[in-house]
Short mmCIF file of C-alpha atoms in Angstrom, two decimals:
data_model
loop_
_atom_site.label_atom_id
_atom_site.label_comp_id
_atom_site.label_asym_id
_atom_site.label_seq_id
_atom_site.Cartn_x
_atom_site.Cartn_y
_atom_site.Cartn_z
CA ASP A 1 186.65 112.11 -25.06
CA PRO A 2 186.01 108.85 -27.36
CA HIS A 3 186.97 106.87 -24.21
CA MET A 4 183.78 107.41 -22.44
CA ILE A 5 182.49 104.08 -20.84
CA LYS A 6 178.86 105.22 -20.64
CA ASP A 7 178.72 105.91 -24.62
CA HIS A 8 180.40 103.16 -26.09
CA PRO A 9 182.11 100.28 -23.58
CA VAL A 10 181.83 97.74 -26.26
CA ARG A 11 182.88 99.51 -29.05
CA MET A 12 185.86 100.82 -27.05
CA TRP A 13 187.24 97.06 -26.33
CA PHE A 14 187.39 95.82 -30.19
CA CYS A 15 186.84 99.27 -32.31
CA PRO A 16 188.65 101.81 -30.37
CA ASN A 17 188.67 104.76 -32.91
CA ASN A 18 192.24 105.05 -33.30
CA VAL A 19 192.54 101.53 -34.65
CA ARG A 20 191.38 102.91 -37.65
CA GLY A 21 194.83 104.84 -38.29
CA ASP A 22 192.76 107.37 -40.10
CA TRP A 23 193.43 110.74 -37.58
CA LEU A 24 196.48 111.66 -35.35
CA GLU A 25 194.88 112.53 -32.01
CA PRO A 26 196.88 116.05 -31.76
CA ASP A 27 196.18 116.72 -27.96
CA GLY A 28 199.83 116.90 -26.43
CA CYS A 29 201.77 116.04 -29.69
CA TRP A 30 201.65 119.26 -31.63
CA ASP A 31 205.36 118.46 -32.74
CA MET A 32 204.34 115.46 -34.15
CA LEU A 33 201.79 116.41 -36.53
CA ASP A 34 204.88 118.02 -38.54
CA ASN A 35 206.53 114.74 -38.89
CA SER A 36 206.35 113.13 -41.62
CA MET A 37 207.90 109.95 -40.79
CA LEU A 38 204.98 109.77 -38.47
CA GLN A 39 202.01 110.83 -40.60
CA PHE A 40 203.38 107.56 -42.96
CA LEU A 41 203.17 105.47 -40.20
CA GLN A 42 199.84 106.56 -39.15
CA LYS A 43 197.94 105.74 -42.75
CA TRP A 44 199.83 102.83 -43.85
CA TYR A 45 200.30 100.83 -40.40
CA TRP A 46 197.67 98.35 -41.07
CA PRO A 47 198.48 98.03 -44.64
CA LEU A 48 201.86 97.18 -43.37
CA HIS A 49 201.01 95.10 -40.55
CA PHE A 50 199.06 92.81 -42.89
CA SER A 51 201.64 92.42 -44.97
CA LEU A 52 204.01 91.55 -42.46
CA VAL A 53 201.91 88.95 -41.19
CA SER A 54 201.15 87.60 -44.65
CA ILE A 55 205.12 87.56 -45.00
CA VAL A 56 205.98 85.81 -42.26
CA LEU A 57 203.02 83.46 -42.38
CA LEU A 58 204.23 81.83 -45.56
CA ILE A 59 207.69 81.62 -43.95
CA ASP A 60 206.31 79.95 -40.97
CA VAL A 61 202.95 79.29 -39.55
CA ASN A 62 204.20 79.08 -35.97
CA ILE A 63 206.78 82.11 -36.00
CA ALA A 64 203.68 84.38 -37.59
CA PHE A 65 201.17 82.67 -34.67
CA TYR A 66 203.24 82.62 -31.55
CA LEU A 67 205.45 86.04 -32.41
CA ILE A 68 203.09 88.04 -34.04
CA ILE A 69 199.39 86.95 -33.19
CA VAL A 70 199.29 85.96 -29.90
CA PRO A 71 201.08 89.53 -28.77
CA ASN A 72 198.83 91.26 -30.92
CA LEU A 73 195.46 89.69 -29.62
CA ILE A 74 196.86 89.69 -25.74
CA ALA A 75 197.92 93.71 -27.02
CA ILE A 76 193.90 94.71 -28.35
CA HIS A 77 192.63 93.27 -25.35
CA GLN A 78 194.98 94.78 -22.96
CA GLN A 79 194.22 98.24 -24.69
CA GLY A 80 190.16 97.24 -24.40
CA ALA A 81 190.61 96.98 -20.34
CA ILE A 82 192.45 100.10 -20.06
CA ASN A 83 190.09 102.06 -22.26
CA ILE A 84 187.29 100.79 -20.48
CA LEU A 85 188.78 100.26 -16.44
CA GLY A 86 190.81 103.76 -16.66
CA HIS A 87 187.97 105.71 -18.12
CA GLY A 88 184.91 104.61 -15.28
CA TYR A 89 186.77 102.99 -12.41
CA GLY A 90 189.07 104.19 -10.00
CA TYR A 91 190.31 107.57 -8.40
CA ARG A 92 191.14 110.35 -10.19
CA ASN A 93 194.27 113.25 -8.93
CA PHE A 94 192.76 115.88 -11.55
CA ASP A 95 189.75 117.38 -12.20
CA THR A 96 190.17 116.76 -16.06
CA PRO A 97 186.71 117.55 -18.14
CA ASP A 98 185.58 113.15 -18.95
CA TYR A 99 185.65 110.56 -17.52
CA SER A 100 189.37 109.38 -17.19
CA THR A 101 190.45 107.71 -13.32
CA ASN A 102 193.68 105.98 -12.66
CA SER A 103 194.35 102.28 -10.96
CA ARG A 104 197.20 101.32 -9.45
CA TRP A 105 197.07 97.42 -9.57
CA LEU A 106 195.81 97.16 -13.14
CA SER A 107 198.98 100.16 -13.47
CA PHE A 108 201.29 97.35 -12.68
CA LEU A 109 200.07 94.99 -15.23
CA THR A 110 200.03 97.58 -17.98
CA PHE A 111 203.17 99.04 -17.46
CA GLY A 112 201.67 102.36 -16.08
CA ASP A 113 199.48 102.68 -18.80
CA ASN A 114 196.14 102.68 -16.55
CA LEU A 115 197.18 106.01 -14.57
CA GLN A 116 194.44 107.55 -17.51
CA ASN A 117 193.37 110.75 -15.10
CA ASN A 118 197.14 111.58 -14.85
CA HIS A 119 197.73 110.26 -18.39
CA HIS A 120 194.41 112.99 -19.39
CA ALA A 121 196.40 115.91 -17.12
CA VAL A 122 199.65 115.73 -18.40
CA PRO A 123 199.52 114.16 -22.18
CA TRP A 124 203.01 115.36 -22.67
CA SER A 125 204.97 113.81 -19.70
CA TYR A 126 206.49 110.52 -20.43
CA ASN A 127 206.10 109.45 -17.05
CA CYS A 128 202.14 108.99 -15.35
CA ALA A 129 203.23 108.15 -12.40
CA ILE A 130 202.33 111.83 -10.10
CA LYS A 131 201.34 111.01 -6.61
CA VAL A 132 203.32 108.56 -4.14
CA GLY A 133 202.59 104.89 -5.00
CA GLU A 134 201.81 105.26 -8.56
CA PHE A 135 203.83 103.28 -10.19
CA ASP A 136 204.67 103.32 -14.31
CA THR A 137 207.02 100.48 -15.09
CA ALA A 138 207.53 102.22 -18.55
CA ALA A 139 208.84 105.87 -18.07
CA TRP A 140 210.81 103.82 -15.82
CA ILE A 141 212.50 101.90 -18.49
CA ILE A 142 212.68 105.45 -20.44
CA LYS A 143 214.25 106.82 -17.71
CA ASN A 144 216.55 104.58 -16.70
CA PHE A 145 217.70 102.93 -20.22
CA LEU A 146 216.45 104.96 -22.84
CA ALA A 147 216.39 109.27 -23.90
CA THR A 148 217.89 111.93 -21.37
CA SER A 149 216.35 114.58 -23.27
CA VAL A 150 213.15 112.76 -23.16
CA VAL A 151 213.52 113.14 -19.36
CA GLU A 152 215.03 116.55 -19.28
CA ALA A 153 211.95 117.74 -21.56
CA ASP A 154 208.87 116.53 -19.16
CA THR A 155 208.66 119.89 -17.08
CA LYS A 156 205.24 121.22 -17.78
CA GLU A 157 202.36 121.71 -15.71
CA PRO A 158 199.53 119.80 -15.82
CA LEU A 159 196.76 121.22 -18.18
CA VAL A 160 194.03 121.29 -15.19
CA ARG A 161 194.31 121.75 -11.35
CA GLN A 162 194.76 118.97 -8.58
#
């Protein structure tokens, strides 16, 4: 597990492996590996991102700062908090072979993203809330506003036992 807090907590916060953009993590998403658009975005994400920021900086510094740079910094630190706090602190619903944990209170702040133990056990599920008292805001948005086909396809069993 590249997120193990015992091995490299500082690197997890500031330089997680998936930020480099040179690899796709295949667990739970084998069907996505053949998608040419996703491969393109994975390979060219950072050059496209920095190009967008550069163009917007030329148009207006305030727009670039408040609509791109500040939200990106918040997202990076939110993801760092999720990686560290979701892989070492909290409770576990599943006996996964890593240090992933769940945190109900942090889950509310991260739109359900800190239900990491549930996510590692059922990586293909759009909904990481499994037990009573867990709430995944992003899953609620998907279920109520976006794709009904995603909800219907989410029926596989967990990878590990509870």
